[in-house]
Coordinates of C-alpha atoms in Angstrom, one line a residue:
M1282 CA -12.6 5.8 -24.7
A1283 CA -12.3 2.3 -26.8
A1284 CA -9.2 0.5 -26.3
R1285 CA -6.3 1.0 -29.2
I1286 CA -5.0 -2.3 -30.4
L1287 CA -2.0 -2.8 -33.2
V1288 CA -2.6 -5.8 -35.5
V1289 CA 0.9 -6.8 -36.8
D1290 CA 0.7 -9.3 -40.0
D1291 CA 2.7 -9.3 -43.3
L1292 CA -0.2 -10.7 -44.9
A1293 CA -3.2 -8.6 -46.2
P1294 CA -5.8 -11.1 -45.8
N1295 CA -4.5 -11.6 -41.9
L1296 CA -4.4 -8.4 -41.0
N1297 CA -7.9 -7.5 -42.5
L1298 CA -9.6 -10.3 -40.7
L1299 CA -8.3 -9.5 -37.2
E1300 CA -9.2 -5.8 -37.9
V1301 CA -12.9 -6.6 -38.8
K1302 CA -13.2 -9.0 -35.8
L1303 CA -11.8 -6.0 -33.4
Q1304 CA -13.6 -3.3 -35.1
A1305 CA -16.9 -5.7 -34.3
E1306 CA -16.4 -4.8 -30.7
Y1307 CA -15.6 -1.5 -31.3
Y1308 CA -11.9 -1.6 -30.5
N1309 CA -9.7 1.2 -32.1
V1310 CA -7.5 -0.6 -34.4
V1311 CA -4.1 0.4 -36.1
T1312 CA -2.3 -2.0 -38.2
A1313 CA 1.5 -2.8 -39.1
R1314 CA 2.8 -4.8 -42.0
S1315 CA 6.1 -6.1 -40.2
G1316 CA 7.8 -6.3 -37.2
E1317 CA 10.2 -3.4 -37.8
E1318 CA 6.9 -1.2 -38.2
A1319 CA 5.3 -2.5 -35.1
V1320 CA 8.4 -1.7 -33.0
K1321 CA 8.4 1.9 -34.6
M1322 CA 4.7 2.5 -33.9
A1323 CA 4.8 1.2 -30.3
S1324 CA 7.3 3.7 -29.3
K1325 CA 5.8 6.5 -31.1
E1326 CA 1.8 5.8 -30.0
P1327 CA -0.4 5.0 -27.1
L1328 CA -1.1 1.5 -27.6
D1329 CA -3.3 -0.9 -25.2
L1330 CA -2.5 -4.3 -26.6
I1331 CA -0.7 -5.7 -29.6
L1332 CA -1.9 -8.6 -31.6
M1333 CA 1.6 -10.0 -33.2
D1334 CA 2.1 -12.5 -35.9
A1335 CA 4.9 -14.9 -34.8
M1336 CA 6.1 -15.6 -38.5
M1337 CA 7.1 -12.4 -40.7
P1338 CA 9.9 -11.6 -42.7
G1339 CA 12.6 -9.3 -41.4
I1340 CA 12.4 -8.9 -37.7
G1341 CA 10.1 -11.6 -37.1
G1342 CA 7.3 -11.4 -34.5
F1343 CA 9.5 -13.0 -31.3
E1344 CA 12.2 -10.4 -32.3
A1345 CA 9.9 -7.5 -32.5
C1346 CA 8.2 -8.7 -29.2
K1347 CA 11.3 -8.7 -27.3
Q1348 CA 12.6 -5.5 -28.8
I1349 CA 9.1 -3.9 -27.4
K1350 CA 9.5 -5.5 -24.0
E1351 CA 13.1 -4.2 -23.6
N1352 CA 12.0 -0.6 -24.1
P1353 CA 11.2 1.0 -20.9
K1354 CA 8.4 3.0 -22.9
T1355 CA 6.3 -0.2 -24.0
W1356 CA 7.5 -3.1 -22.1
H1357 CA 4.1 -2.5 -19.9
V1358 CA 2.1 -3.5 -23.4
P1359 CA 0.4 -6.5 -23.4
I1360 CA 1.4 -8.6 -26.3
I1361 CA -0.8 -11.5 -27.5
M1362 CA 1.5 -13.8 -30.2
V1363 CA -1.0 -15.1 -33.0
T1364 CA 0.7 -17.9 -34.9
A1365 CA 0.1 -21.3 -36.5
L1366 CA 2.7 -22.8 -34.9
E1367 CA 1.7 -25.6 -32.3
E1368 CA 5.0 -26.3 -31.0
T1369 CA 5.6 -26.2 -27.5
K1370 CA 9.2 -24.6 -28.2
D1371 CA 7.7 -21.8 -29.9
R1372 CA 5.3 -21.1 -27.1
I1373 CA 8.2 -20.9 -24.8
A1374 CA 10.4 -18.9 -27.0
G1375 CA 7.4 -16.3 -27.3
L1376 CA 6.9 -16.2 -23.5
E1377 CA 11.0 -16.0 -22.9
A1378 CA 10.5 -12.8 -25.5
G1379 CA 8.0 -11.3 -23.2
A1380 CA 4.8 -12.3 -24.9
D1381 CA 1.5 -12.5 -22.5
D1382 CA -0.4 -14.9 -24.6
F1383 CA -0.8 -16.8 -27.5
I1384 CA -3.8 -17.5 -30.3
T1385 CA -3.4 -20.3 -32.7
K1386 CA -4.8 -20.2 -36.4
P1387 CA -7.6 -20.7 -37.2
I1388 CA -8.4 -18.1 -34.5
D1389 CA -11.3 -18.9 -32.6
D1390 CA -13.6 -15.3 -32.1
F1391 CA -14.6 -16.4 -28.2
N1392 CA -10.9 -17.4 -27.5
L1393 CA -9.9 -14.2 -29.3
M1394 CA -11.9 -11.6 -27.7
A1395 CA -11.6 -13.6 -24.1
R1396 CA -7.9 -13.2 -24.2
V1397 CA -8.1 -9.6 -25.2
R1398 CA -10.6 -8.5 -22.8
S1399 CA -8.4 -10.1 -19.7
L1400 CA -5.4 -8.3 -21.0
L1401 CA -6.9 -5.0 -21.5
R1402 CA -8.4 -5.2 -17.9
L1403 CA -4.7 -5.8 -16.8
K1404 CA -3.5 -2.7 -19.0
M1405 CA -6.1 -0.6 -17.6
V1406 CA -5.0 -1.3 -13.9
T1407 CA -1.7 -0.4 -14.5
D1408 CA -2.5 2.8 -16.2
Q1409 CA -4.3 3.8 -13.3
L1410 CA -2.0 3.3 -10.9
L1411 CA 1.0 4.7 -13.1
S1412 CA -1.6 7.9 -13.0
H1413 CA -1.9 8.3 -9.5
T1414 CA 1.5 7.4 -8.5
G1415 CA 2.7 10.0 -10.9
H1416 CA 5.3 7.4 -11.8
T1417 CA 6.2 6.8 -15.4
I1418 CA 7.0 3.5 -17.4
Q1419 CA 10.7 5.1 -18.1
N1420 CA 11.4 5.7 -14.3
S1421 CA 10.4 2.4 -12.9
R1422 CA 13.7 0.8 -14.3
S1423 CA 14.7 0.1 -10.9
M1424 CA 11.7 -1.1 -9.7
L1425 CA 11.3 -3.5 -12.3
D1426 CA 15.1 -4.7 -11.7
T1427 CA 14.0 -5.4 -8.1
I1428 CA 11.0 -7.4 -9.3
N1429 CA 12.7 -9.4 -11.9
R1430 CA 14.9 -10.8 -8.6
R1431 CA 12.0 -11.4 -6.3
S1432 CA 10.3 -14.8 -5.5
G1433 CA 6.6 -15.2 -4.6
N1434 CA 4.0 -17.4 -2.8
I1435 CA 1.9 -19.7 -4.9
L1436 CA -1.2 -21.4 -3.8
L1437 CA -2.1 -24.5 -5.6
V1438 CA -5.6 -25.5 -5.8
E1439 CA -5.6 -29.3 -6.9
D1440 CA -7.1 -32.6 -5.5
S1441 CA -4.4 -35.0 -7.2
E1442 CA -1.2 -35.5 -5.6
L1443 CA 0.2 -36.5 -8.9
R1444 CA -1.1 -33.5 -10.9
A1445 CA 0.3 -31.1 -7.9
E1446 CA 3.6 -32.6 -8.2
R1447 CA 3.9 -31.5 -12.0
V1448 CA 2.9 -28.2 -11.7
I1449 CA 5.2 -28.2 -8.6
K1450 CA 8.2 -29.2 -10.1
P1451 CA 9.1 -26.2 -12.1
L1452 CA 8.2 -23.9 -9.8
K1453 CA 9.6 -25.3 -6.4
S1454 CA 13.3 -23.9 -6.9
L1455 CA 12.1 -20.2 -7.3
H1456 CA 8.9 -19.8 -5.5
N1457 CA 7.1 -20.9 -2.4
I1458 CA 4.0 -23.3 -3.1
V1459 CA 1.2 -24.1 -0.8
V1460 CA -1.1 -27.0 -1.9
E1461 CA -4.8 -26.9 -1.0
T1462 CA -7.2 -30.0 -2.0
D1463 CA -10.0 -28.4 -0.3
P1464 CA -11.8 -24.9 -2.0
V1465 CA -12.9 -23.6 1.0
T1466 CA -9.8 -23.4 2.6
A1467 CA -7.9 -22.6 -0.4
I1468 CA -10.0 -19.4 -0.5
R1469 CA -9.7 -18.7 3.0
R1470 CA -5.9 -19.0 2.6
A1471 CA -5.8 -16.8 -0.8
K1472 CA -6.8 -13.5 1.4
A1473 CA -3.3 -13.2 2.7
G1474 CA 0.4 -13.3 1.8
I1475 CA -0.4 -15.3 -1.8
D1476 CA 0.9 -13.6 -5.1
I1477 CA -1.0 -16.2 -7.5
V1478 CA -3.3 -18.7 -7.2
I1479 CA -3.1 -21.5 -9.5
V1480 CA -6.5 -23.4 -10.1
S1481 CA -7.0 -27.0 -11.7
L1482 CA -10.0 -27.1 -13.9
V1483 CA -10.2 -31.0 -14.2
S1484 CA -10.3 -31.9 -10.4
K1485 CA -13.2 -34.2 -9.8
N1486 CA -13.8 -33.1 -6.2
F1487 CA -14.6 -29.3 -6.9
D1488 CA -15.5 -27.2 -9.7
G1489 CA -12.3 -25.3 -10.6
L1490 CA -14.6 -22.4 -12.5
R1491 CA -16.5 -21.9 -9.3
V1492 CA -13.5 -21.6 -7.3
C1493 CA -12.1 -19.0 -9.6
A1494 CA -15.5 -17.1 -9.4
S1495 CA -15.3 -17.1 -5.8
L1496 CA -11.7 -15.6 -5.6
R1497 CA -13.0 -12.7 -8.1
F1498 CA -15.9 -12.1 -5.7
N1499 CA -14.1 -11.8 -2.6
E1500 CA -12.7 -8.1 -2.3
E1501 CA -9.6 -9.6 -0.6
N1502 CA -8.6 -11.4 -3.9
Q1503 CA -9.9 -9.4 -6.6
E1504 CA -6.4 -8.2 -7.5
T1505 CA -4.7 -11.6 -6.8
P1506 CA -3.6 -13.2 -10.3
I1507 CA -5.4 -16.6 -11.2
L1508 CA -3.8 -19.0 -13.4
A1509 CA -6.2 -21.7 -14.6
I1510 CA -4.8 -25.3 -16.1
G1511 CA -7.3 -27.4 -18.0
D1512 CA -8.0 -30.0 -20.7
P1513 CA -7.0 -28.8 -24.3
E1514 CA -10.5 -30.9 -25.3
D1515 CA -12.4 -28.5 -22.9
E1516 CA -11.7 -25.4 -24.7
A1517 CA -15.1 -23.8 -23.7
R1518 CA -14.4 -23.8 -19.8
L1519 CA -10.9 -22.2 -20.6
I1520 CA -12.7 -19.4 -22.7
R1521 CA -15.0 -19.1 -19.5
A1522 CA -12.5 -18.5 -17.1
Y1523 CA -11.4 -15.6 -18.8
D1524 CA -14.7 -14.4 -18.5
I1525 CA -14.8 -14.8 -15.1
G1526 CA -11.2 -12.7 -14.7
V1527 CA -8.5 -15.3 -14.8
N1528 CA -5.5 -13.9 -15.7
D1529 CA -4.2 -16.7 -17.9
T1530 CA -4.8 -20.4 -18.6
L1531 CA -2.8 -23.3 -19.5
M1532 CA -3.5 -26.5 -21.2
R1533 CA -2.4 -29.8 -20.1
P1534 CA 0.0 -32.0 -20.2
I1535 CA 2.0 -29.5 -18.4
E1536 CA 5.5 -28.5 -20.1
Q1537 CA 7.3 -27.4 -17.3
Q1538 CA 9.2 -24.4 -19.1
E1539 CA 6.4 -23.1 -20.3
M1540 CA 4.6 -23.3 -16.6
L1541 CA 7.7 -21.7 -15.5
A1542 CA 7.5 -18.6 -17.9
R1543 CA 3.9 -17.8 -17.7
V1544 CA 4.2 -17.9 -13.7
N1545 CA 6.9 -15.4 -14.0
T1546 CA 5.3 -13.5 -16.1
I1547 CA 2.0 -13.1 -14.3
M1548 CA 4.5 -12.6 -11.0
R1549 CA 6.3 -9.6 -12.5
R1550 CA 3.0 -8.1 -13.5
K1551 CA 1.9 -8.6 -10.2
F1552 CA 4.9 -7.2 -8.0
Y1553 CA 5.0 -3.9 -10.3
A1554 CA 1.4 -3.4 -9.5
D1555 CA 2.0 -4.1 -6.1
S1556 CA 4.9 -1.7 -6.0
L1557 CA 2.8 0.8 -7.7
R1558 CA -0.3 0.2 -5.5
E1559 CA 2.5 1.3 -2.3
N1560 CA 3.7 3.8 -3.9
F1561 CA 0.4 5.4 -4.4
N1562 CA -0.4 5.1 -1.0
E1563 CA 2.9 6.4 0.4
N1564 CA 2.1 9.6 -2.2
L1565 CA -1.5 9.7 -0.7
E1566 CA 0.0 9.7 2.9
M1567 CA 2.3 12.7 1.8
V1568 CA -0.3 14.6 0.2
I1569 CA -2.7 14.6 3.2
S1570 CA -0.3 14.2 6.2
D1571 CA 1.6 16.7 7.8
P1572 CA 5.3 15.5 7.9
L1573 CA 6.2 17.3 11.1
T1574 CA 3.5 16.3 13.6
G1575 CA 1.9 13.2 11.6
L1576 CA -1.5 14.8 11.6
G1577 CA -3.6 15.2 8.7
N1578 CA -3.1 18.3 6.8
R1579 CA -5.7 20.9 5.8
R1580 CA -6.6 19.0 2.4
Y1581 CA -7.2 15.8 4.7
F1582 CA -9.4 17.6 7.1
D1583 CA -11.4 19.4 4.4
R1584 CA -12.1 15.7 2.9
A1585 CA -12.6 14.3 6.4
I1586 CA -15.6 16.1 7.4
H1587 CA -17.8 15.7 4.2
P1588 CA -19.4 12.6 5.7
L1589 CA -20.3 14.9 8.6
L1590 CA -21.6 17.3 6.4
D1591 CA -23.8 14.9 4.9
A1592 CA -25.1 13.6 7.9
L1593 CA -26.1 17.3 8.9
D1594 CA -28.1 17.7 5.8
T1595 CA -29.6 13.9 5.8
Q1596 CA -30.1 13.3 9.7
N1597 CA -29.7 17.0 11.1
E1598 CA -26.9 15.8 13.3
A1599 CA -24.5 18.4 14.7
F1600 CA -21.3 19.0 14.9
S1601 CA -18.8 21.4 15.7
I1602 CA -15.4 22.6 14.7
M1603 CA -12.6 24.3 17.2
I1604 CA -9.4 26.1 15.6
F1605 CA -6.7 26.0 18.0
D1606 CA -3.7 28.4 17.4
I1607 CA -0.4 28.7 19.6
D1608 CA 0.0 32.0 21.8
H1609 CA 3.1 33.8 20.6
F1610 CA 4.3 31.2 18.4
K1611 CA 6.5 33.8 16.2
R1612 CA 7.9 35.3 19.5
V1613 CA 8.8 31.5 20.1
N1614 CA 10.6 30.9 16.9
D1615 CA 12.6 34.4 17.0
I1616 CA 13.8 33.7 20.1
L1617 CA 14.7 30.0 20.5
G1618 CA 14.7 28.9 16.9
H1619 CA 13.0 27.3 14.7
D1620 CA 13.9 23.5 15.8
M1621 CA 12.6 24.4 19.0
G1622 CA 9.5 25.6 17.2
D1623 CA 9.1 22.5 15.9
Q1624 CA 9.4 20.6 18.8
I1625 CA 6.6 22.5 20.6
L1626 CA 4.3 22.0 17.3
K1627 CA 4.7 18.0 17.9
E1628 CA 4.1 18.4 21.3
I1629 CA 1.0 20.1 21.2
A1630 CA -0.5 18.2 18.3
A1631 CA 0.2 14.9 20.5
R1632 CA -1.7 16.7 23.4
L1633 CA -4.3 17.7 21.1
V1634 CA -4.8 14.2 19.5
T1635 CA -4.3 11.9 23.1
N1636 CA -7.0 14.6 24.9
M1637 CA -9.6 14.3 22.1
R1638 CA -12.1 11.5 21.2
A1639 CA -11.0 9.0 18.8
V1640 CA -14.2 9.8 16.3
D1641 CA -12.8 13.7 16.5
I1642 CA -10.7 15.0 13.3
V1643 CA -7.3 16.3 14.3
S1644 CA -5.2 18.1 11.8
R1645 CA -2.8 20.9 11.2
Y1646 CA -4.3 23.1 9.5
G1647 CA -1.1 25.5 8.8
G1648 CA 1.5 27.2 10.9
E1649 CA 0.8 27.1 14.6
E1650 CA -3.1 26.6 13.8
F1651 CA -5.1 23.1 14.3
M1652 CA -8.5 22.5 13.1
I1653 CA -10.7 19.5 15.2
A1654 CA -13.9 18.3 14.2
M1655 CA -16.1 16.9 16.6
P1656 CA -19.0 14.7 15.7
S1657 CA -22.4 15.1 17.3
T1658 CA -21.3 17.8 19.2
T1659 CA -22.8 21.3 19.9
Q1660 CA -21.2 24.4 20.3
A1661 CA -21.7 24.6 23.9
E1662 CA -20.3 21.1 24.1
A1663 CA -17.4 21.6 22.3
V1664 CA -16.4 24.9 24.1
V1665 CA -16.3 22.5 27.6
A1666 CA -14.1 20.4 25.8
A1667 CA -11.7 23.0 24.1
D1668 CA -11.5 24.8 27.4
R1669 CA -10.7 21.4 29.2
V1670 CA -7.7 20.5 26.3
R1671 CA -6.6 24.5 26.7
D1672 CA -6.6 24.1 30.0
L1673 CA -4.0 21.1 30.2
I1674 CA -1.9 22.6 27.6
A1675 CA -1.2 25.5 29.7
G1676 CA -1.1 23.5 33.1
T1677 CA 1.8 21.2 31.8
P1678 CA 5.2 22.8 30.9
I1679 CA 6.9 21.6 27.7
Y1680 CA 10.4 20.4 27.9
V1681 CA 12.4 20.8 24.9
D1682 CA 16.6 20.3 25.5
G1683 CA 15.9 20.4 28.8
Q1684 CA 14.1 23.7 29.4
A1685 CA 10.5 23.8 30.6
L1686 CA 8.6 26.1 28.6
Q1687 CA 5.2 27.4 29.6
I1688 CA 3.2 27.2 26.5
T1689 CA -0.7 28.5 26.3
T1690 CA -3.1 28.2 23.3
S1691 CA -6.4 30.2 22.2
A1692 CA -9.3 28.6 20.8
G1693 CA -12.3 29.7 18.7
V1694 CA -15.4 27.4 18.3
A1695 CA -18.3 27.2 15.7
E1696 CA -21.4 24.5 15.4
V1697 CA -21.8 24.1 11.7
Q1698 CA -25.2 24.8 10.5
K1699 CA -27.0 23.3 8.1
G1700 CA -26.4 24.3 4.3
E1701 CA -23.3 26.3 5.7
E1702 CA -20.3 26.5 3.7
L1703 CA -16.8 25.2 5.5
R1704 CA -15.1 28.2 4.5
D1705 CA -18.3 30.2 6.5
V1706 CA -17.9 27.9 9.3
F1707 CA -14.1 28.8 9.4
R1708 CA -14.7 32.1 9.2
R1709 CA -17.0 32.1 12.1
A1710 CA -14.5 30.0 14.2
D1711 CA -11.5 32.2 13.3
D1712 CA -13.3 35.4 14.6
A1713 CA -14.1 33.7 17.6
L1714 CA -10.4 32.9 17.8
Y1715 CA -9.3 36.5 17.2
K1716 CA -11.3 37.8 19.9
A1717 CA -9.9 35.2 22.4
K1718 CA -6.5 36.5 21.3
Q1719 CA -7.5 40.4 21.7
A1720 CA -9.0 39.3 25.1
G1721 CA -5.4 38.1 26.3
R1722 CA -5.1 34.6 24.7
N1723 CA -5.1 31.8 26.7
Q1724 CA -8.7 31.2 26.6
V1725 CA -11.6 29.8 24.5
L1726 CA -14.7 31.5 22.6
P1727 CA -17.6 30.6 21.1
A1728 CA -18.6 31.9 17.6
K1729 CA -21.3 34.0 16.8
Q1730 CA -24.4 32.5 15.0
N1731 CA -24.6 32.5 11.1
K1732 CA -27.7 34.8 10.8
A1733 CA -28.4 33.7 7.6
A1734 CA -28.9 29.9 9.3

């Protein structure tokens, strides 16, 4: 789906010009003729980017930008201020109002589209993280408040001591800064613990654009924001930087407040994305992990054996699964209580993990059942392994609250056959487990071979 861009300008010719330029790039464009209208549209319609004229009657562009950025529903939508103003103080005012970037009139098409693509990439990443985590923009407020108070680690790649000092001066009171003159060392240092990389495009001893490209090429640096600093007369290189994947650019001579405002804006977005990513990983861990035992759960197991199924189909590499079940577990729970039962489950899980190979996939499949997949293992070999583990569990008491409990397990084992669905393998192993229970428990039985195989 094409990105949806809101263009805001009180003059129809300007509005139409931008609309035509963006539609030529196949963007979905909507328009507003005032700051008031823009604020209302932003709160009601899904938008991916806003191009906002700075000078408008009524609510001007800066005030409209501020209101959109203060709204928890719309603060994440990137805003590019479109202005004829060249004054640094106006850029600072826009950045402090929350604007993500500036375009000055007359508008250069290549410059415009490079900045639009850069901010749309950023918005897309944020949207993806929000959809994965279940977070909403509204319930992220506490996270944002914490982020606004954080300081970050900045890597400056610059070979001039004088230019480096001009960059450092406005930032050092809030952030930690490391300066590197050697690009190879800088790329290596950027792999860990760096929140923003600032790259000089005017250095004589290295090509700043190549440094930016190398940072984007390395998987470890792909999400690290880059701010490129160049000369205003070399606009082509600044535009090229956006195509490479730079997040923002700044022209020399550096105005200290503008530098600080741009870095803080980039830093906030980076910390927010990091927080969403951490939240996503925690949610994923909760989705695929059993909170009691720490083992993978049923969903984890079903996903984890996909590579084994693929290897069976393509390389004819056998693997087997086994289902362990704790004998008389319901009676244990009824007599000793669920707390005692939970302790037993955790101890059995620990014994299964420590007595299987590192390559084996061990999960709690549900209740008192544990499922294990053994790569490169035939059914006969898996039966031997399962019986060894069963014997270890039965031969060593489990101590819970000072009580020594004799706990046994039963298991069914099945080798996975080519073309067989997981549910069919599970059914064969479960049938073998049922027969082991019927035969007196505390034993391992192999499954019957699938006749259809």
